[in-house]
Coordinates of C-alpha atoms and ligand atoms in Angstrom, one line a residue:
X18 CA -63.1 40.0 27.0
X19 CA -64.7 39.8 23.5
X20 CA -67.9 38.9 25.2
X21 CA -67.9 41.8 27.0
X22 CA -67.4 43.8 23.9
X23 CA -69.9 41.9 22.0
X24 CA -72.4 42.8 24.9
X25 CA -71.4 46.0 24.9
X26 CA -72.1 46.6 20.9
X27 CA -75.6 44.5 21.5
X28 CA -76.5 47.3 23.6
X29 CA -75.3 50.5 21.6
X30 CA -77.5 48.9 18.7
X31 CA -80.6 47.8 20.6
X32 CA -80.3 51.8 21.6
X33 CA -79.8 52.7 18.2
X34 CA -82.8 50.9 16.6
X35 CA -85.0 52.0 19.7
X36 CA -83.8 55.5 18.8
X37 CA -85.2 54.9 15.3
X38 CA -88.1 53.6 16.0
X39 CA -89.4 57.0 17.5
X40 CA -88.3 58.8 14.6
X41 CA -90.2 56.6 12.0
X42 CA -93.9 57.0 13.8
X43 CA -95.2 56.8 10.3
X44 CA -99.3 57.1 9.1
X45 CA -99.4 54.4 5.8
X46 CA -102.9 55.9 5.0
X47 CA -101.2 57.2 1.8
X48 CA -97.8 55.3 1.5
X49 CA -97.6 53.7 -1.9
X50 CA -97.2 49.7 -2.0
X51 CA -94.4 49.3 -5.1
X52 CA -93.6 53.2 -5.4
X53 CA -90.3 53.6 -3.6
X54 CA -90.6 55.9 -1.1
X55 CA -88.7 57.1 2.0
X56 CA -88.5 55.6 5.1
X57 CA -89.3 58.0 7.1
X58 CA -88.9 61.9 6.3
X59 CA -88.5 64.2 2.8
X60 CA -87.4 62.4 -0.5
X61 CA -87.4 64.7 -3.6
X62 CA -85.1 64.4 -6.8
X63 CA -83.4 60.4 -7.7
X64 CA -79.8 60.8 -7.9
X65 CA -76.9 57.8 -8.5
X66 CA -79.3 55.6 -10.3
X67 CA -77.1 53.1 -11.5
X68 CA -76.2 48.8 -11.6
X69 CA -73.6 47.6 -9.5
X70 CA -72.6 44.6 -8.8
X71 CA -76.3 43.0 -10.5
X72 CA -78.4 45.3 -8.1
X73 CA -80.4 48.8 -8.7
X74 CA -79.1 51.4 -7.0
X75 CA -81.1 54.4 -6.6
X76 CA -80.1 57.0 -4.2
X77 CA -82.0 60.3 -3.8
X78 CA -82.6 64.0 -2.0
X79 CA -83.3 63.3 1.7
X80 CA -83.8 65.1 4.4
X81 CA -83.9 62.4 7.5
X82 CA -85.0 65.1 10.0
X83 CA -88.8 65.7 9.0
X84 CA -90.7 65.5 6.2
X85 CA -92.3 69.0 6.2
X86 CA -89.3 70.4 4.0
X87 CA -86.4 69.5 2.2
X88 CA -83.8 71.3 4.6
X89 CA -80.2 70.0 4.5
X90 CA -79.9 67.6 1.7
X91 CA -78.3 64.7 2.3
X92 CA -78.7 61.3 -0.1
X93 CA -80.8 58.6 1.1
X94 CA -79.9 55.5 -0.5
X95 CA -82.1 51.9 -1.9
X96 CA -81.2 48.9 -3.6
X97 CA -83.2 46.3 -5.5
X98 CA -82.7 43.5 -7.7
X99 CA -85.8 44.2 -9.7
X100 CA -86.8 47.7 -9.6
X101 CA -89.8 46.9 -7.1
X102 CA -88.5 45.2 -4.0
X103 CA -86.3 47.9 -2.8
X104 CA -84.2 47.4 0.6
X105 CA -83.6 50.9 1.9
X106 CA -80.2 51.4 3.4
X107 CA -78.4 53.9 5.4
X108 CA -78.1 57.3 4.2
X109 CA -75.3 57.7 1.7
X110 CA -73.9 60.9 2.1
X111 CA -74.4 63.7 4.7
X112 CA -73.9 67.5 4.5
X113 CA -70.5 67.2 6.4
X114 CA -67.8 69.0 4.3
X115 CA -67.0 72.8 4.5
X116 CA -68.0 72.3 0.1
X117 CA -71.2 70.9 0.9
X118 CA -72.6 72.5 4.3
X119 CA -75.9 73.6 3.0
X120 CA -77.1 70.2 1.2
X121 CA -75.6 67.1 -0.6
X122 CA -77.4 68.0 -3.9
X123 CA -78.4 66.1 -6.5
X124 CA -76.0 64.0 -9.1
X125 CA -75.2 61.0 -10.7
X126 CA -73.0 57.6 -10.4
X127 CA -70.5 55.6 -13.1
X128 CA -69.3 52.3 -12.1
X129 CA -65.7 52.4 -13.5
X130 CA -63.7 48.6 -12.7
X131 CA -66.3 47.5 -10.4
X132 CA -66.0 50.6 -8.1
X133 CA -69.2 52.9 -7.9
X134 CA -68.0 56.9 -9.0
X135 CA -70.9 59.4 -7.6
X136 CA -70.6 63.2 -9.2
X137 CA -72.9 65.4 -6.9
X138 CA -73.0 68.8 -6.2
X139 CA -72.0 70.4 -3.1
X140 CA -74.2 73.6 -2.0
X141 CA -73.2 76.2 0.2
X142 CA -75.6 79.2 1.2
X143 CA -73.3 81.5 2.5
X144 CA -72.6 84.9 1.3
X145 CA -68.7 85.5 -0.2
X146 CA -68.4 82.0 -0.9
X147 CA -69.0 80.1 -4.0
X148 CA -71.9 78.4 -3.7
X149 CA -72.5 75.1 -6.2
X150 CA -69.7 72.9 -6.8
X151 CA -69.0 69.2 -8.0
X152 CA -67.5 66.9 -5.9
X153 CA -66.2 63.1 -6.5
X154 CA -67.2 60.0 -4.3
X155 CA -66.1 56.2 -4.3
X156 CA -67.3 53.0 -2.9
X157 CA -66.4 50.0 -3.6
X158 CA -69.0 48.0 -1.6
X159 CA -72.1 49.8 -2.5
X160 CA -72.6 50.6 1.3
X161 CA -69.8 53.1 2.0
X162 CA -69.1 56.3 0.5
X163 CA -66.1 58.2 0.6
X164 CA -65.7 61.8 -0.5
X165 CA -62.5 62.7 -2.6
X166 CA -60.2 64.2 -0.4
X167 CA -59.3 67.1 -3.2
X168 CA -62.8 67.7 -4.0
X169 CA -64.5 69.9 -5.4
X170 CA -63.5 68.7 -8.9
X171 CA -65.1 71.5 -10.6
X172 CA -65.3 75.0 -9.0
X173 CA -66.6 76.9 -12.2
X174 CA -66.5 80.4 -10.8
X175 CA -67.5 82.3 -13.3
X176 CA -71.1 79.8 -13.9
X177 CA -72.0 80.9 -10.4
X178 CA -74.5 80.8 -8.6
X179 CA -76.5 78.4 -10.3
X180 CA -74.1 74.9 -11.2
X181 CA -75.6 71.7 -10.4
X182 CA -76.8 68.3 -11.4
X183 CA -73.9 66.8 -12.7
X184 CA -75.4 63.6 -14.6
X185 CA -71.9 61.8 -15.7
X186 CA -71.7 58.9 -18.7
X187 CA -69.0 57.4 -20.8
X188 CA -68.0 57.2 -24.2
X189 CA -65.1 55.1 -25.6
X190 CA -62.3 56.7 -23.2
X191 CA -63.9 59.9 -21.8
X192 CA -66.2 60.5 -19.2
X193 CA -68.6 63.3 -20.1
X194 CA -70.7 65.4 -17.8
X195 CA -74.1 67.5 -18.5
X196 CA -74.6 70.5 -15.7
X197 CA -77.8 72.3 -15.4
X198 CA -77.0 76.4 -15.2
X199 CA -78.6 79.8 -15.4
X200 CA -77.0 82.8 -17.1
X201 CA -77.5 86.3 -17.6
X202 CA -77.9 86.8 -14.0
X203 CA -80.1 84.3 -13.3
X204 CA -82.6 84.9 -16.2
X205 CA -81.8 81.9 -18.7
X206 CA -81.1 78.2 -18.0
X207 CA -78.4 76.4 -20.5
X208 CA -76.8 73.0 -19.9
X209 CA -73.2 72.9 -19.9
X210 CA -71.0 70.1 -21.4
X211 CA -67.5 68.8 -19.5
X212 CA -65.6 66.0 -20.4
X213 CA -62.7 64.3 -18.7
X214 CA -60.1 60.9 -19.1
X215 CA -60.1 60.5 -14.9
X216 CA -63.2 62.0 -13.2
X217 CA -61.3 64.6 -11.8
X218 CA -60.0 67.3 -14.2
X219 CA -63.0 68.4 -16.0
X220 CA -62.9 70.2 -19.5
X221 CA -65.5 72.7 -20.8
X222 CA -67.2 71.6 -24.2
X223 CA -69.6 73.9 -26.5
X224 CA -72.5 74.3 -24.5
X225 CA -75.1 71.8 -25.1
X226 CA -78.0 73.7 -25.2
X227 CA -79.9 77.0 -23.7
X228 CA -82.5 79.2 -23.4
X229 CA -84.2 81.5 -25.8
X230 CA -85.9 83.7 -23.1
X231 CA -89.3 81.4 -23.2
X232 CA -87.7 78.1 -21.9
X233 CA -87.2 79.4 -17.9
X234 CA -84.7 80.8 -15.8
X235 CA -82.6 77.6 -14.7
X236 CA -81.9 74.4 -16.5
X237 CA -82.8 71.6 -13.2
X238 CA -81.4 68.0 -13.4
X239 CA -80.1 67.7 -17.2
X240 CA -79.5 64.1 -18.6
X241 CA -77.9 63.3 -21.9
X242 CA -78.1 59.9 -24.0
X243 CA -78.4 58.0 -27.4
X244 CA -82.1 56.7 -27.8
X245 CA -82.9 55.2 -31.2
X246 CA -80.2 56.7 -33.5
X247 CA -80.7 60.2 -32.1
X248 CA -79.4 61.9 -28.8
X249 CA -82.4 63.4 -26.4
X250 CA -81.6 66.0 -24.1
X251 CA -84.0 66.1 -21.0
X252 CA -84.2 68.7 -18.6
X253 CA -86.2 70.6 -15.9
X254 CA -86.6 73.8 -16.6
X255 CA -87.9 76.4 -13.8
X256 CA -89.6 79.6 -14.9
X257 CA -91.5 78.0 -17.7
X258 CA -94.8 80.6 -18.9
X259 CA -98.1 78.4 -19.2
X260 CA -99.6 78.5 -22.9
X261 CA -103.4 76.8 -22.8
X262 CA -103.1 73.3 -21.7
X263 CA -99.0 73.7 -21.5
X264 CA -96.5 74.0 -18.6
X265 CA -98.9 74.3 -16.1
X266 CA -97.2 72.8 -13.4
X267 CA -95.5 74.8 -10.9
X268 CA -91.5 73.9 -13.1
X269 CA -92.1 71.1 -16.3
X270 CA -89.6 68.2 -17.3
X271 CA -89.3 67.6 -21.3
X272 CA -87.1 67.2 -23.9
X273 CA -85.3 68.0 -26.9
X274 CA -83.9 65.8 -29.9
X275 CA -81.1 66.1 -31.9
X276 CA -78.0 65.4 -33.5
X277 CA -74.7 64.7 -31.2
X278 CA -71.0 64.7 -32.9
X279 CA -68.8 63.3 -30.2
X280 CA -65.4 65.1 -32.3
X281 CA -66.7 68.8 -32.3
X282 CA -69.2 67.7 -29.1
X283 CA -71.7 69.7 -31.0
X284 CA -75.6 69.6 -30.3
X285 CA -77.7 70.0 -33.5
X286 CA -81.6 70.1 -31.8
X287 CA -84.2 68.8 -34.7
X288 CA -87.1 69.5 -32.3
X289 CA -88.4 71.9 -30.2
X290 CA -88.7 70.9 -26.1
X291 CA -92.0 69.0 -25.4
X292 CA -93.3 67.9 -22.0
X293 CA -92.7 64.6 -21.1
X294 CA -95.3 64.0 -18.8
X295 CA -98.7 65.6 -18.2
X296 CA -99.5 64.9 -15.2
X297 CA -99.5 67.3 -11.6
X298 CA -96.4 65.8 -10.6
X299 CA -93.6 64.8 -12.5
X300 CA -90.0 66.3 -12.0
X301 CA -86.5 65.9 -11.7
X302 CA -86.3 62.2 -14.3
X303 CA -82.6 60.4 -14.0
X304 CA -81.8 57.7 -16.5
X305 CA -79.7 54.3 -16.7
X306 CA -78.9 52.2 -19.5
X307 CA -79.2 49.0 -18.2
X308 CA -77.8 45.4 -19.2
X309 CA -80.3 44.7 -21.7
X310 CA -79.8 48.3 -23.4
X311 CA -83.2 49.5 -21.8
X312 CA -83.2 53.3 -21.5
X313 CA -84.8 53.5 -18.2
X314 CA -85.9 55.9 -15.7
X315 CA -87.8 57.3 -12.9
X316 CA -88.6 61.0 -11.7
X317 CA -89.6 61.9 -8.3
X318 CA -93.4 61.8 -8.0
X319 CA -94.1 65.4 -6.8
X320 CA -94.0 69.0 -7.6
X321 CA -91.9 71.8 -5.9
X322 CA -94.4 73.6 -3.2
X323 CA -96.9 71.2 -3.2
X324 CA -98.4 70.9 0.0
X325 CA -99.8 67.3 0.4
X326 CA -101.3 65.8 3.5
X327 CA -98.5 62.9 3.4
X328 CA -96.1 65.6 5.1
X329 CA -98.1 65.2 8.3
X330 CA -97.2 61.5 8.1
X331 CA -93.9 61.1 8.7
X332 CA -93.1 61.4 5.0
X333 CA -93.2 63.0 2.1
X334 CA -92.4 62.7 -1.9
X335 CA -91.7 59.0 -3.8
X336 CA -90.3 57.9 -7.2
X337 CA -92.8 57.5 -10.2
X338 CA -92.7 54.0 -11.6
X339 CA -89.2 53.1 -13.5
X340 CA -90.1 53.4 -17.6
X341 CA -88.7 52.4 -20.4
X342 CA -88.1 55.2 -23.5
X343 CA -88.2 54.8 -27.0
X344 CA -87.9 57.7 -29.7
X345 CA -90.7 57.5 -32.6
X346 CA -90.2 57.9 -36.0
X347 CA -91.6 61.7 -35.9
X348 CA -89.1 61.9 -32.8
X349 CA -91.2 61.7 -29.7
X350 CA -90.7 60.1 -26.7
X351 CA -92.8 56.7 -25.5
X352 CA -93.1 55.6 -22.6
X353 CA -94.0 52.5 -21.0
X354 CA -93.7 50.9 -17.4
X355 CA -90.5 48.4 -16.8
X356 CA -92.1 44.7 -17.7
X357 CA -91.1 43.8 -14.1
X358 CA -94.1 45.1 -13.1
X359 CA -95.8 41.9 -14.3
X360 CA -93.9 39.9 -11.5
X361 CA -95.4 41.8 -8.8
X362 CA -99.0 40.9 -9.9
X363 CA -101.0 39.6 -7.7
X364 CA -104.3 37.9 -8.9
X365 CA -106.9 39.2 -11.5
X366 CA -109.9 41.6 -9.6
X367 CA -111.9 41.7 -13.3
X368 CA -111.3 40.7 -16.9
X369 CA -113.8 40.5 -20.1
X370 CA -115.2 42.8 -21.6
X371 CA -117.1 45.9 -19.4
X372 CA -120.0 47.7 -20.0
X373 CA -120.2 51.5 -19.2
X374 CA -120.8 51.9 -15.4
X375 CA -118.9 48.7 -14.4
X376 CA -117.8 49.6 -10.9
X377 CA -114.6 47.4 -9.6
X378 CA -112.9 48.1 -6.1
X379 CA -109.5 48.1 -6.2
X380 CA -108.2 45.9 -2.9
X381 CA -105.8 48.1 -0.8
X382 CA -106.3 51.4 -2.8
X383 CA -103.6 49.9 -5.8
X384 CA -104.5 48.4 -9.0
X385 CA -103.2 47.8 -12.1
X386 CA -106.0 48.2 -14.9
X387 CA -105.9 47.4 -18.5
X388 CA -108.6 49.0 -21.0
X389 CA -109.4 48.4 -24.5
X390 CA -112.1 50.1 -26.0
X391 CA -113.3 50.9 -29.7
X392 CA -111.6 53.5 -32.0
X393 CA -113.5 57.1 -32.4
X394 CA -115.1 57.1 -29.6
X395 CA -115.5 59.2 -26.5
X396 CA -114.6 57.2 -23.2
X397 CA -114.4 58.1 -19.4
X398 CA -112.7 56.0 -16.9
X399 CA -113.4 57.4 -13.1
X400 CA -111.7 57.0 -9.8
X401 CA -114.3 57.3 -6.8
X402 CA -113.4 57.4 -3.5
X403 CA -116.1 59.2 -1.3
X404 CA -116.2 62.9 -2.0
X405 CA -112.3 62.1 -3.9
X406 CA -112.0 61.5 -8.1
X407 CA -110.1 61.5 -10.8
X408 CA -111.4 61.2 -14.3
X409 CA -109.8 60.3 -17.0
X410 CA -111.5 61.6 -20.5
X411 CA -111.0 61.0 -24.0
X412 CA -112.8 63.5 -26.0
X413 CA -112.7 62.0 -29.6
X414 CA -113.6 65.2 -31.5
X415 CA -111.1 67.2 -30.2
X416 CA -108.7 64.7 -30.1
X417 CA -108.0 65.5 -26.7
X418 CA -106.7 63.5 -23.4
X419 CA -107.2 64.4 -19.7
X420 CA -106.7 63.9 -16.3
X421 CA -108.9 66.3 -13.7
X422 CA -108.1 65.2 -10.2
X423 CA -110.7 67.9 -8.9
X424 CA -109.8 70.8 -6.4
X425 CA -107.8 73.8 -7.6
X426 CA -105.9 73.5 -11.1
X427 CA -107.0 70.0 -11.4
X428 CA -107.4 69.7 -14.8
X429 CA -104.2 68.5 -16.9
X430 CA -105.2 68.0 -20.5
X431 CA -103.2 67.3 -23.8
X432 CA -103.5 66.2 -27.8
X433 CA -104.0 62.7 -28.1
X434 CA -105.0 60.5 -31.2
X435 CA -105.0 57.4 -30.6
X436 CA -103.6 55.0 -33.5
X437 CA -106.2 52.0 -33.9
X438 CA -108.2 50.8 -30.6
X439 CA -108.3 53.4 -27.7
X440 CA -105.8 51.9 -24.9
X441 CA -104.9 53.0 -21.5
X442 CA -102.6 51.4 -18.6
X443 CA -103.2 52.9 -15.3
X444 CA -101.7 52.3 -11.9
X445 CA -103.2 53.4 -8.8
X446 CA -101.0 53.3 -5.7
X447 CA -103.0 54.3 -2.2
X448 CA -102.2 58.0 -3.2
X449 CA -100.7 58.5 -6.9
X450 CA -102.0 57.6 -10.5
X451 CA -100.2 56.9 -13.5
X452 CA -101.7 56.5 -16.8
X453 CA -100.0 55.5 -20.0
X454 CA -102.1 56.3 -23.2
X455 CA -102.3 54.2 -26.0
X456 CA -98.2 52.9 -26.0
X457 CA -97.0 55.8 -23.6
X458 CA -97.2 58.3 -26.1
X459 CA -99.4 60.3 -23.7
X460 CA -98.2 60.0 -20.1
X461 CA -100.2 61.4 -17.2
X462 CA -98.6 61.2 -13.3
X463 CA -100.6 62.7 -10.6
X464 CA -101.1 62.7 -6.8
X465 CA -104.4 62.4 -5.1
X466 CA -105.6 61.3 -1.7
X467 CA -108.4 59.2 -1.3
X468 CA -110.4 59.1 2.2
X469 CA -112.3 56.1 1.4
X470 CA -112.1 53.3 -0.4
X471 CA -110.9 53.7 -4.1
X472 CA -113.3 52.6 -7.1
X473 CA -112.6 52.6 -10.8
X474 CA -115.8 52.6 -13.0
X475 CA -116.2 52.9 -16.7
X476 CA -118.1 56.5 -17.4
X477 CA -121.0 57.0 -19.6
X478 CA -120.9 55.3 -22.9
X479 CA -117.6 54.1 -22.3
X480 CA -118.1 50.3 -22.9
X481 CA -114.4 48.4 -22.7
X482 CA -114.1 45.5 -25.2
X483 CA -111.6 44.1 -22.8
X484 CA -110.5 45.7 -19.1
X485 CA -108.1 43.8 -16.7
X486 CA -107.8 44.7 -13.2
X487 CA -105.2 43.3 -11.5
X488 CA -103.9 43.5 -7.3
X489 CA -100.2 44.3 -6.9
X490 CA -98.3 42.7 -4.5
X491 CA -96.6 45.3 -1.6
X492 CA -92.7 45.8 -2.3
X493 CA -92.2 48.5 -0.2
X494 CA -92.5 48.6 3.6
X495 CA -91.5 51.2 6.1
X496 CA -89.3 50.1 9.0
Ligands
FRU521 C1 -84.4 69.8 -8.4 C2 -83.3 70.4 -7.4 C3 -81.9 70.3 -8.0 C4 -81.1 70.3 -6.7 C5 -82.0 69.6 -5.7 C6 -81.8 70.1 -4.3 O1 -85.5 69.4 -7.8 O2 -83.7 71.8 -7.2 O3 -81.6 71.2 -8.9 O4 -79.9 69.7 -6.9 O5 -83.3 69.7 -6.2 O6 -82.6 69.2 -3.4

C-alpha cells in the first residue's frame, strides 16, 4: 500500500518539475553569475533579509508569472550561508488573503526565540476598502510561513492610502517599526514610528521624519538603525525634483543622520538627505545587523519603469551586491562590498602595474578589478563591448566622478575628492556594474547590456600603479 502511494507522489512530482521546467525557458545572455537574481520571472524590492538559524535569508517582490511586470506581488524566497551561493526556495508567501489580494508587499523579518517574525504589508486595490495594511507571519523552519490568523496588525485608517514597508527591529524589550507614508493627500512622504512589547498591538510614536515639500510625494521602503554612535534613517523617496547632477533617477534612495532618544522616541536630523548611490539603478536598500555587528545591506538592482532587454528573458530585476556601512566623521555613509566576496575569486586575469590603453578581457562578461593610480590626476577606465560602454572618469579639476553608460540619460556624475592615491573597486556581472570610489565614499550601480564580449581598458593618460583583475566564480544558477 505505501508503495503505491510512494508511486503515486513520484509521479505528481515528476509532473510538477516538468511543469516547471516550461515555465523557466530562460536566455542567461544577461543573467548575473554572483548577483542573486530570480529564478525565473520579476524580482524587485528585498524584503525579510535576516539570519536564522546560521543562514541568509533574503526574501523579495516576486511576481512568478512573467517577468514583463511586477503584477500580484507575492515573496520569492533564497537562502545562503555566505551571501553568494544562494539556494532559491519556494515562494514564501502568496497573494491569498482577502487583506492582501492585490500583492504581498514588501516588509521585514525578526527572529524572536528561534522563530522567524515577517511584518509585510498587505495591498488591496479595491475601491471602499482600505487599501495598505500590516500583517504578521511565523515560521519556525525557515521553509513555511504562516499568516496570523487576526491579521492585519495595524489597520491605520486614517494614514490611508499610502502605509507600507514595515521594516521591524528590537531594542531592550520593544519591538519598534518604521512605515513609509504620504500625507497631505498624497503630496508629502513622512516615515511613521510604531512600537510594540508582542508584534501585534502596535503603538504610534512621534513621527520620525517627513517631507518639506522638496523631498517627494511618498516615503518607499524606510529603514532605521544605529551606525557608528549616530542613528541613519534611509529611505526611498518618490517625486524627488532633479537639481544638476542630483536625483536623476526615475525615484532616489539616501539618507539622513541624526540623533535617536529611545525615551521621548524623538528624531533629531544633523544632516540633510544625501543620495546613497549614484548610479542608474539603485532602489529599495533593506539592512541586517549581522553576528559580527556588520551593518549590511543590499537594494534591488533596478529602477522603476526601466525597460531592459532581460524582461524578454524570462526574468527580470536582481539584488546589488550585499555592503557593508560605516558613518564618517563628517557623517556620511561608506560603503564597501561584504569581504566574502574574496571567497568567490577565481584566479588573477592581470596584476602590476598598467599603462594607459592596457586592454584586459574579462572571461564570462564578470570581473572583479582593482585600480590604483596617482593622486591629482585625471583617469578613465572604459568598458568596451562592440558598439556597448561605460566609462568611468575622474576629472581632477573639478573634482568630479562619473559613470556614462551611453544612450539616453546616461551620464551619472557626482563630487568626488579622493583622499591620497585615486582608488576604484569595480564589478562587472554579464549585465550590471558596480563601482566603489576610493573607500565607498562614492558609489556608482548601473545596468548595461553588452552584445559582445566585455573589455576593460585604462583611458588616455590613465597609467594604474597597480590594477588587479580577477574571474569570479558562478554562485548563482537558474533551475
Ligand atoms: C518599492 C515598492 C514598495 C512596495 C513594493 C511593491 O519599490 O513600491 O513601496 O511595497 O514596491 O512591489
Amino acid at each position: 500500500m505505501n508503495k503505491i502511494f510512494a508511486f503515486f507522489v513520484q509521479l505528481l512530482l515528476v509532473d510538477f518539475s516538468l511543469c516547471k521546467c516550461s515555465t523557466t525557458n530562460l536566455n542567461e545572455r544577461f543573467y548575473p553569475y554572483f548577483h542573486l537574481a530570480p529564478p525565473f520571472g520579476w524580482m524587485n524590492d528585498p524584503n525579510g533579509f535576516c539570519i536564522f538559524k546560521n543562514e541568509f535569508h533574503l526574501f523579495y517582490q516576486y511576481n512568478p508569472l512573467t517577468s514583463q511586470e511586477p503584477g500580484i506581488a507575492h515573496w520569492g524566497h533564497a537562502k545562503s550561508s555566505d551571501l553568494f551561493h544562494w539556494e532559491h526556495l519556494d515562494i514564501a508567501m502568496y497573494p491569498d488573503k482577502d487583506y492582501d489580494n492585490t500583492g504581498v508587499f514588501s516588509g521585514s523579518a525578526i527572529i524572536v526565540k528561534d522563530t522567524m517574525k515577517l511584518l509585510y504589508t498587505g495591498n488591496v486595490n479595491k475601491q471602499g476598502e482600505i487599501r495598505q495594511r500590516q500583517a504578521l507571519v511565523s515560521s519556525s523552519d525557515g521553509l513555511k510561513f504562516v499568516k496570523y490568523s487576526e491579521n492585519p496588525v495595524i489597520m491605520a485608517n486614517e494614514y490611508q492610502p499610502n502605509i507600507r514597508d514595515p521594516k521591524v527591529w528590537q531594542h531592550g524589550d520593544t519591538f519598534y517599526m518604521v512605515l513609509g507614508n504620504s500625507f497631505k493627500n498624497d503630496t508629502l512622504g513622512r516615515v511613521l514610528l510604531f512600537s510594540s512589547k508582542d508584534l501585534i498591538s502596535w503603538k504610534e510614536a512621534p513621527i520620525l521624519g517627513e517631507s518639506d515639500g522638496f523631498f517627494g510625494y511618498m516615503w518607499e521602503c524606510p529603514d532605521f538603525f544605529e551606525l557608528d554612535g549616530k542613528f541613519v534613517l534611509l529611505f526611498s523617496p518618490q517625486g524627488v525634483t532633479p537639481q544638476g547632477d542630483q536625483y536623476k533617477n526615475l525615484y532616489q534612495t539616501g539618507y539622513i543622520i541624526g540623533d535617536f532618544d529611545y525615551n521621548s522616541q524623538v528624531f533629531t536630523p544633523l544632516t540633510e538627505f544625501k543620495e546613497l548611490d549614484h548610479g542608474h539603478d539603485f532602489y529599495a536598500t533593506q539592512s541586517i545587523l549581522d553576528h559580527q555587528n556588520r551593518r549590511i545591506f543590499v537594494a534591488w538592482f533596478s529602477m522603476w519603469e526601466q525597460v531592459y532587454p532581460e524582461r524578454n528573458d524570462g526574468w527580470s530585476g536582481q539584488m546589488t551586491i550585499p555592503r557593508v556601512l560605516h558613518l564618517t566623521s563628517t557623517y556620511e555613509l561608506i560603503q564597501k562590498p561584504v569581504s566574502e566576496i574574496s571567497s568567490i575569486r577565481n584566479g588573477l586575469l592581470y596584476s602590476g602595474t598598467a599603462s594607459a590603453g592596457t586592454r584586459i578581457k574579462l572571461t564570462d562578461n564578470i570581473g572583479e578589478i582593482e585600480i590604483t593610480a596617482p593622486e591629482h590626476k585625471d583617469f578613465n577606465v572604459i568598458f568596451e563591448a562592440g558598439n556597448t560602454t561605460v566609462t568611468i572618469k575622474y576629472d581632477n579639476k573639478n573634482g568630479k566622478i562619473s559613470l556614462d553608460r551611453g544612450g539616453n540619460d546616461g551620464v551619472r556624475r557626482t563630487d568626488w575628492k579622493p583622499l591620497g592615491k585615486l582608488k576604484m573597486h569595480i564589478f562587472v556581472d554579464r549585465s550590471s556594474i558596480e563601482v566603489f570610489c576610493g573607500d565607498g565614499e562614492v558609489t556608482f550601480s548601473s545596468r548595461f547590456f553588452p552584445y559582445a564580449e566585455v573589455n576593460v581598458k585604462l583611458g588616455e593618460n590613465s597609467n594604474a600603479e597597480n590594477m588587479l583583475v580577477y574571474h569570479l566564480k558562478r554562485t548563482i544558477f537558474t533551475p
